[in-house]
Coordinates of C-alpha atoms in Angstrom, one line a residue:
X186 CA 0.0 0.1 -0.2
X187 CA 2.8 2.1 0.9
X188 CA 5.0 2.0 -2.6
X189 CA 1.6 2.1 -4.4
X190 CA 0.8 5.6 -3.2
X191 CA 4.3 7.3 -3.4
X192 CA 4.6 5.7 -7.1
X193 CA 0.7 7.4 -7.2
X194 CA 1.7 10.6 -5.8
X195 CA 5.1 10.6 -8.3
X196 CA 3.1 10.5 -11.3
X197 CA 0.6 12.6 -10.5
X198 CA 3.3 14.9 -10.0
X199 CA 4.5 14.8 -13.5
X200 CA 2.1 14.1 -15.5
X201 CA 3.3 15.1 -19.0
X202 CA 5.7 16.7 -17.7
X203 CA 9.0 16.6 -20.8
X204 CA 11.5 14.4 -21.3
X205 CA 14.1 15.1 -18.5
X206 CA 11.3 15.3 -16.0
X207 CA 10.0 11.7 -16.8
X208 CA 13.7 10.8 -16.3
X209 CA 13.3 12.5 -13.3
X210 CA 10.5 10.6 -12.2
X211 CA 12.1 7.5 -13.1
X212 CA 14.6 7.3 -11.2
X213 CA 12.5 8.1 -7.6
X214 CA 9.9 6.0 -8.6
X215 CA 12.8 2.9 -8.7
X216 CA 14.6 4.2 -5.9
X217 CA 11.1 4.0 -3.3
X218 CA 11.1 1.0 -4.3
X219 CA 13.9 0.2 -3.2
X220 CA 13.1 2.4 -0.3
X221 CA 10.1 0.3 0.5
X222 CA 11.9 -2.7 0.6
X223 CA 14.6 -2.0 2.9
X224 CA 12.5 0.0 5.3
X225 CA 9.3 -1.5 5.3
X226 CA 9.4 -4.2 7.9
X227 CA 11.8 -1.7 10.7
X228 CA 9.0 -1.8 13.3
X229 CA 8.1 1.9 12.8
X230 CA 5.0 3.3 12.7
X231 CA 3.7 5.9 11.5
X232 CA 2.2 9.5 13.7
X233 CA 2.0 12.3 11.9
X234 CA 3.2 12.9 8.5
X235 CA 4.1 16.8 7.3
X236 CA 3.5 18.8 10.2
X237 CA 3.3 22.4 10.2
X238 CA 4.8 24.4 13.7
X239 CA 4.5 27.4 14.7
X240 CA 5.6 29.0 18.5
X241 CA 6.4 31.9 19.9
X242 CA 10.2 33.1 20.2
X243 CA 11.8 33.2 23.5
X244 CA 15.3 33.7 25.3
X245 CA 15.0 30.3 27.5
X246 CA 17.6 32.7 30.0
X247 CA 15.6 35.2 30.3
X248 CA 12.3 34.0 29.6
X249 CA 11.6 37.4 27.3
X250 CA 9.1 37.0 24.3
X251 CA 10.3 38.2 20.6
X252 CA 7.7 41.4 19.9
X253 CA 9.1 40.5 15.9
X254 CA 10.0 36.9 15.5
X255 CA 8.1 33.4 15.5
X256 CA 10.1 30.2 15.0
X257 CA 8.3 27.6 12.1
X258 CA 8.7 24.7 10.1
X259 CA 7.3 21.2 8.9
X260 CA 8.5 18.3 10.8
X261 CA 8.8 15.7 7.7
X262 CA 7.6 12.7 9.9
X263 CA 7.2 11.4 13.6
X264 CA 7.1 8.0 14.3
X265 CA 6.4 6.2 17.0
X266 CA 8.9 2.6 17.6
X267 CA 7.7 0.3 20.3
X268 CA 7.4 3.4 23.3
X269 CA 9.4 5.6 21.6
X270 CA 9.0 9.0 19.6
X271 CA 11.4 9.4 17.0
X272 CA 11.9 12.3 14.4
X273 CA 12.3 11.7 10.8
X274 CA 14.3 14.2 8.5
X275 CA 14.3 13.3 4.9
X276 CA 17.8 13.8 3.4
X277 CA 18.5 13.2 -0.6
X278 CA 22.7 13.5 -1.1
X279 CA 25.0 12.7 -3.4
X280 CA 27.5 12.0 -1.1
X281 CA 28.8 8.7 -0.3
X282 CA 26.5 7.3 3.2
X283 CA 28.1 4.1 3.5
X284 CA 30.9 4.9 6.1
X285 CA 29.1 5.8 9.3
X286 CA 32.4 8.0 9.8
X287 CA 32.2 9.7 6.5
X288 CA 32.3 13.5 5.8
X289 CA 28.7 13.3 4.8
X290 CA 27.6 11.8 8.4
X291 CA 30.2 14.6 10.5
X292 CA 28.8 17.4 9.1
X293 CA 25.7 16.2 10.1
X294 CA 26.0 16.2 13.4
X295 CA 26.6 19.4 14.0
X296 CA 23.7 19.9 11.3
X297 CA 20.7 21.9 13.7
X298 CA 17.7 21.3 11.3
X299 CA 16.7 18.2 14.0
X300 CA 17.0 20.9 16.8
X301 CA 15.2 22.6 15.5
X302 CA 12.0 20.8 14.5
X303 CA 12.8 18.6 18.3
X304 CA 12.6 22.2 20.0
X305 CA 8.9 23.3 18.2
X306 CA 7.2 19.5 18.8
X307 CA 8.9 20.3 22.6
X308 CA 7.4 23.8 22.8
X309 CA 4.3 22.1 22.0
X310 CA 4.2 20.0 24.8
X311 CA 5.8 17.0 23.1
X312 CA 9.0 15.6 23.5
X313 CA 11.0 13.3 21.4
X314 CA 13.0 9.9 22.3
X315 CA 15.7 10.4 19.4
X316 CA 15.6 11.7 15.8
X317 CA 16.3 9.7 12.8
X318 CA 18.2 11.3 9.6
X319 CA 16.5 9.1 6.4
X320 CA 19.0 9.7 3.7
X321 CA 18.8 8.6 -0.1
X322 CA 21.2 8.7 -2.1
X323 CA 21.2 10.3 -5.3
X324 CA 21.5 7.4 -8.9
X325 CA 25.6 7.5 -10.2
X326 CA 24.1 6.0 -13.5
X327 CA 22.3 7.2 -16.2
X328 CA 20.1 5.4 -19.1
X329 CA 23.0 3.7 -21.3
X330 CA 24.0 2.2 -24.4
X331 CA 23.0 -0.8 -24.4
X332 CA 24.7 -4.6 -26.6
X333 CA 23.6 -5.9 -28.7
X334 CA 23.1 -8.9 -27.5
X335 CA 20.8 -7.2 -24.7
X336 CA 18.8 -5.6 -27.8
X337 CA 18.2 -9.1 -29.3
X338 CA 16.7 -10.1 -25.7
X339 CA 14.1 -7.4 -25.3
X340 CA 13.2 -7.7 -28.2
X341 CA 12.7 -12.2 -28.1
X342 CA 12.0 -12.2 -24.6
X343 CA 10.7 -8.4 -24.0
X344 CA 12.3 -8.9 -20.4
X345 CA 14.8 -6.4 -18.8
X346 CA 16.2 -6.5 -15.9
X347 CA 13.2 -9.0 -14.6
X348 CA 10.7 -6.0 -15.8
X349 CA 8.4 -6.4 -19.1
X350 CA 9.4 -4.2 -22.1
X351 CA 6.5 -2.6 -23.3
X352 CA 5.7 -3.4 -26.9
X353 CA 6.5 0.4 -27.9
X354 CA 10.4 0.0 -26.3
X355 CA 10.8 -2.9 -28.3
X356 CA 9.6 -1.5 -31.0
X357 CA 12.7 1.5 -30.5
X358 CA 14.7 -1.8 -31.3
X359 CA 13.4 -3.0 -34.2
X360 CA 13.8 0.0 -35.5
X361 CA 17.3 0.8 -34.7
X362 CA 17.8 2.0 -31.2
X363 CA 20.5 1.7 -29.0
X364 CA 19.9 3.5 -25.7
X365 CA 17.9 2.1 -23.3
X366 CA 14.6 3.8 -23.1
X367 CA 13.3 5.9 -19.5
X368 CA 11.5 2.5 -18.6
X369 CA 14.3 0.9 -18.9
X370 CA 16.3 2.3 -17.1
X371 CA 14.2 2.4 -14.5
X372 CA 14.0 -1.5 -14.3
X373 CA 17.5 -1.1 -13.9
X374 CA 17.9 1.6 -11.2
X375 CA 15.1 -0.5 -9.3
X376 CA 17.6 -3.7 -9.7
X377 CA 20.7 -2.0 -8.7
X378 CA 19.1 0.2 -5.7
X379 CA 16.8 -3.4 -3.9
X380 CA 19.2 -6.5 -5.5
X381 CA 22.8 -5.0 -6.3
X382 CA 23.3 -2.3 -3.7
X383 CA 20.4 -1.5 -1.4
X384 CA 23.4 -0.1 1.1
X385 CA 24.8 2.5 -1.3
X386 CA 21.5 4.5 -1.5
X387 CA 20.1 3.8 1.6
X388 CA 20.4 4.6 5.0
X389 CA 20.2 5.6 8.6
X390 CA 21.6 7.5 11.2
X391 CA 20.3 8.0 15.2
X392 CA 20.5 11.7 16.2
X393 CA 20.8 12.1 20.1
X394 CA 20.4 15.2 21.9
X395 CA 20.3 16.1 25.4
X396 CA 18.1 18.6 26.6
X397 CA 20.8 21.0 27.4
X398 CA 21.5 20.8 23.7
X399 CA 18.2 21.4 22.4
X400 CA 18.6 24.9 24.6
X401 CA 21.8 25.8 23.9
X402 CA 20.0 26.0 20.0
X403 CA 16.9 27.6 21.2
X404 CA 19.9 30.0 23.3
X405 CA 21.2 30.5 19.2
X406 CA 18.1 30.7 17.7
X407 CA 17.9 33.5 19.6
X408 CA 21.2 35.3 18.8
X409 CA 20.5 34.9 14.8
X410 CA 17.5 36.7 15.7
X411 CA 19.1 39.1 17.2
X412 CA 21.9 39.7 14.5
X413 CA 18.4 39.6 12.2
X414 CA 17.3 42.8 14.1
X415 CA 20.6 44.4 14.3
X416 CA 21.6 43.8 10.6
X417 CA 18.1 45.2 9.6
X418 CA 19.7 48.9 11.9
X419 CA 22.2 49.6 9.7
X420 CA 22.6 52.4 7.3
X421 CA 23.6 50.1 4.5
X422 CA 22.9 46.6 2.2
X423 CA 24.4 43.7 4.8
X424 CA 27.3 42.3 4.1
X425 CA 28.2 39.5 0.8
X426 CA 30.2 36.2 1.8
X427 CA 32.6 36.1 -1.2
X428 CA 32.4 31.9 -0.4
X429 CA 29.0 31.4 -1.0
X430 CA 28.5 32.7 -4.0
X431 CA 29.6 29.0 -5.7
X432 CA 28.0 26.9 -3.0
X433 CA 27.6 22.9 -4.5
X434 CA 28.5 23.9 -7.9
X435 CA 26.1 26.6 -8.5
X436 CA 25.9 30.3 -8.4
X437 CA 24.3 31.5 -6.4
X438 CA 20.6 33.2 -8.4
X439 CA 21.8 36.4 -6.7
X440 CA 25.2 36.6 -7.6
X441 CA 24.3 39.0 -11.0
X442 CA 22.5 41.4 -8.3
X443 CA 25.6 41.5 -6.4
X444 CA 28.2 41.6 -8.9
X445 CA 26.4 45.0 -10.3
X446 CA 25.4 42.0 -13.6
X447 CA 21.8 43.2 -12.6
X448 CA 19.8 45.5 -9.8
X449 CA 16.5 44.2 -7.7
X450 CA 15.2 46.8 -9.2
X451 CA 15.2 45.1 -12.6
X452 CA 11.9 43.7 -14.1
X453 CA 13.9 40.5 -13.9
X454 CA 12.7 40.2 -10.5
X455 CA 9.3 40.0 -8.8
X456 CA 7.8 40.2 -5.3
X457 CA 7.8 36.5 -4.2
X458 CA 4.2 35.3 -3.4
X459 CA 5.1 32.8 -1.0
X460 CA 8.4 33.8 1.6
X461 CA 9.0 30.6 3.2
X462 CA 8.4 27.9 0.2
X463 CA 8.1 25.2 2.9
X464 CA 5.3 26.2 4.5
X465 CA 1.9 26.7 4.0
X466 CA 0.5 29.6 2.8
X467 CA -2.2 30.4 5.2
X468 CA 0.5 29.8 7.7
X469 CA 2.2 32.7 6.4
X470 CA 2.3 36.2 7.2
X471 CA 5.1 38.0 6.0
X472 CA 8.8 38.2 6.9
X473 CA 9.5 37.3 10.7
X474 CA 8.7 33.9 10.3
X475 CA 12.1 32.0 11.6
X476 CA 13.0 28.5 9.9
X477 CA 15.5 26.5 9.7
X478 CA 15.8 27.7 5.6
X479 CA 16.0 30.9 7.0
X480 CA 18.4 30.9 9.8
X481 CA 20.6 29.1 7.8
X482 CA 20.5 31.2 5.1
X483 CA 21.5 34.0 7.5
X484 CA 24.4 32.2 8.6
X485 CA 25.6 31.6 4.6
X486 CA 25.3 34.9 3.6
X487 CA 23.0 37.8 4.9
X488 CA 23.1 40.0 2.0
X489 CA 21.4 36.7 -0.1
X490 CA 19.0 36.2 3.5
X491 CA 17.9 40.2 2.1
X492 CA 16.8 39.5 -1.0
X493 CA 15.7 36.3 0.5
X494 CA 13.4 37.5 3.0
X495 CA 13.7 40.8 3.5
X496 CA 13.4 42.3 0.1
X497 CA 11.5 38.8 -0.8
X498 CA 11.9 39.1 -4.5
X499 CA 13.2 36.1 -7.0
X500 CA 13.8 35.6 -10.4
X501 CA 10.2 36.1 -13.1
X502 CA 12.2 33.5 -15.4
X503 CA 13.8 30.9 -12.6
X504 CA 14.2 27.7 -13.4
X505 CA 13.8 24.5 -11.6
X506 CA 17.2 23.0 -11.9
X507 CA 16.8 18.7 -12.0
X508 CA 18.2 19.0 -8.2
X509 CA 15.8 20.4 -7.1
X510 CA 13.2 19.1 -8.6
X511 CA 14.5 15.8 -7.9
X512 CA 14.6 16.6 -4.2
X513 CA 10.7 18.0 -4.3
X514 CA 9.8 14.8 -6.4
X515 CA 11.7 12.6 -3.9
X516 CA 10.1 14.0 -1.1
X517 CA 6.5 14.1 -2.7
X518 CA 7.1 10.5 -2.8
X519 CA 8.4 9.3 1.3
X520 CA 5.3 11.9 2.0
X521 CA 2.7 9.7 0.1
X522 CA 5.1 6.0 1.6
X523 CA 4.6 7.8 5.0
X524 CA 1.0 8.8 5.1
X525 CA -0.3 4.9 4.1
X526 CA 1.2 4.0 7.9
X527 CA -0.6 6.5 9.8
X528 CA -3.4 4.4 11.3
X529 CA -6.9 5.1 10.2
X530 CA -7.9 7.8 12.7
X531 CA -5.8 10.2 11.2
X532 CA -7.0 13.2 9.2
X533 CA -5.6 13.3 5.2
X534 CA -2.2 15.5 6.5
X535 CA -1.0 12.8 8.6
X536 CA -2.2 15.9 11.5
X537 CA -3.3 14.0 14.6
X538 CA -2.9 16.8 17.0
X539 CA -3.1 20.6 17.2
X540 CA 0.0 22.1 14.3
X541 CA -0.2 25.3 13.7
X542 CA -0.2 28.3 16.6
X543 CA 2.0 29.5 19.0
X544 CA 3.2 26.9 22.3
X545 CA 5.0 27.0 25.3
X546 CA 8.6 28.2 25.7
X547 CA 11.1 27.2 27.1
X548 CA 12.0 28.9 29.1
X549 CA 10.0 28.1 31.2
X550 CA 9.9 25.8 34.5
X551 CA 7.3 22.9 33.2
X552 CA 9.6 23.0 30.3
X553 CA 12.8 24.0 30.6
X554 CA 13.6 21.9 33.9

């Protein structure tokens, strides 16, 4: 049921998209099938899926409440493993995840996203016992040219890596084709991530967090809010971080403005209709929500934060890169997969408790001690 729902969600999202997006969809369907094979018997029961939380921002040391900001976030999954409440956060990456002591996992030790979500849960009266990074590695294999012997086998037997090949795909090779079709590539990737190398594609790691660490994060969050306010008060644009202009091998979308080749008031830019893309539109009241994405942007480059969240602008002709589309689509599939594990009395969005509103503050004795 979970896999069926996940595949359907991906197909519905993609629809009649262009061929390049159909290839991304094939990758995601194969990976979700591999994910299902690896984790369906792991013993977790979903409690909440895609839960949006808002809470007032407090200084945990003075119990002073911010007059400007609230804390916000959208949790991927909260599940139960026997008596333990476990928070899941989904990640996709191109990095190696097979070595538990490798750079990817070492970086996640200091990643604040889990702290952010556990703090929000805590402020709403829920204490999670554990958190899990739920990671899927992006495929390194692409559609390939197949041998003449493989072509003969496909045409005569109508199978490729154990899956039926459509008549249309067979005719592709009868007509002289030499490369895998999208469906054939999907079959090979499915075999690779379920039979050959499941551990290469899928890994989960527990993220231990003590109460003292969550309180330390609350202090950091308060300090970030003060730094944002201080930056706004200056009579100049916030400083740039030139080391962030080409993060992950791609230029920052505001590089043209920062380098003087464009300007924020040109006709290439427009006001965002939704400042926080990860949150539902109905909970957004403008600029004053502190999400994990916003904090990371501020830490990365204050000038980028200014354009992204204070000016709140976006390119009018901005196209979604394949990496972003992959991340969106795999998340759509994971959401559907986990929702199928919800108990029958859960509502459509998986939310069984109040999700939107101000929670308790971590400075109150009932929570902080």
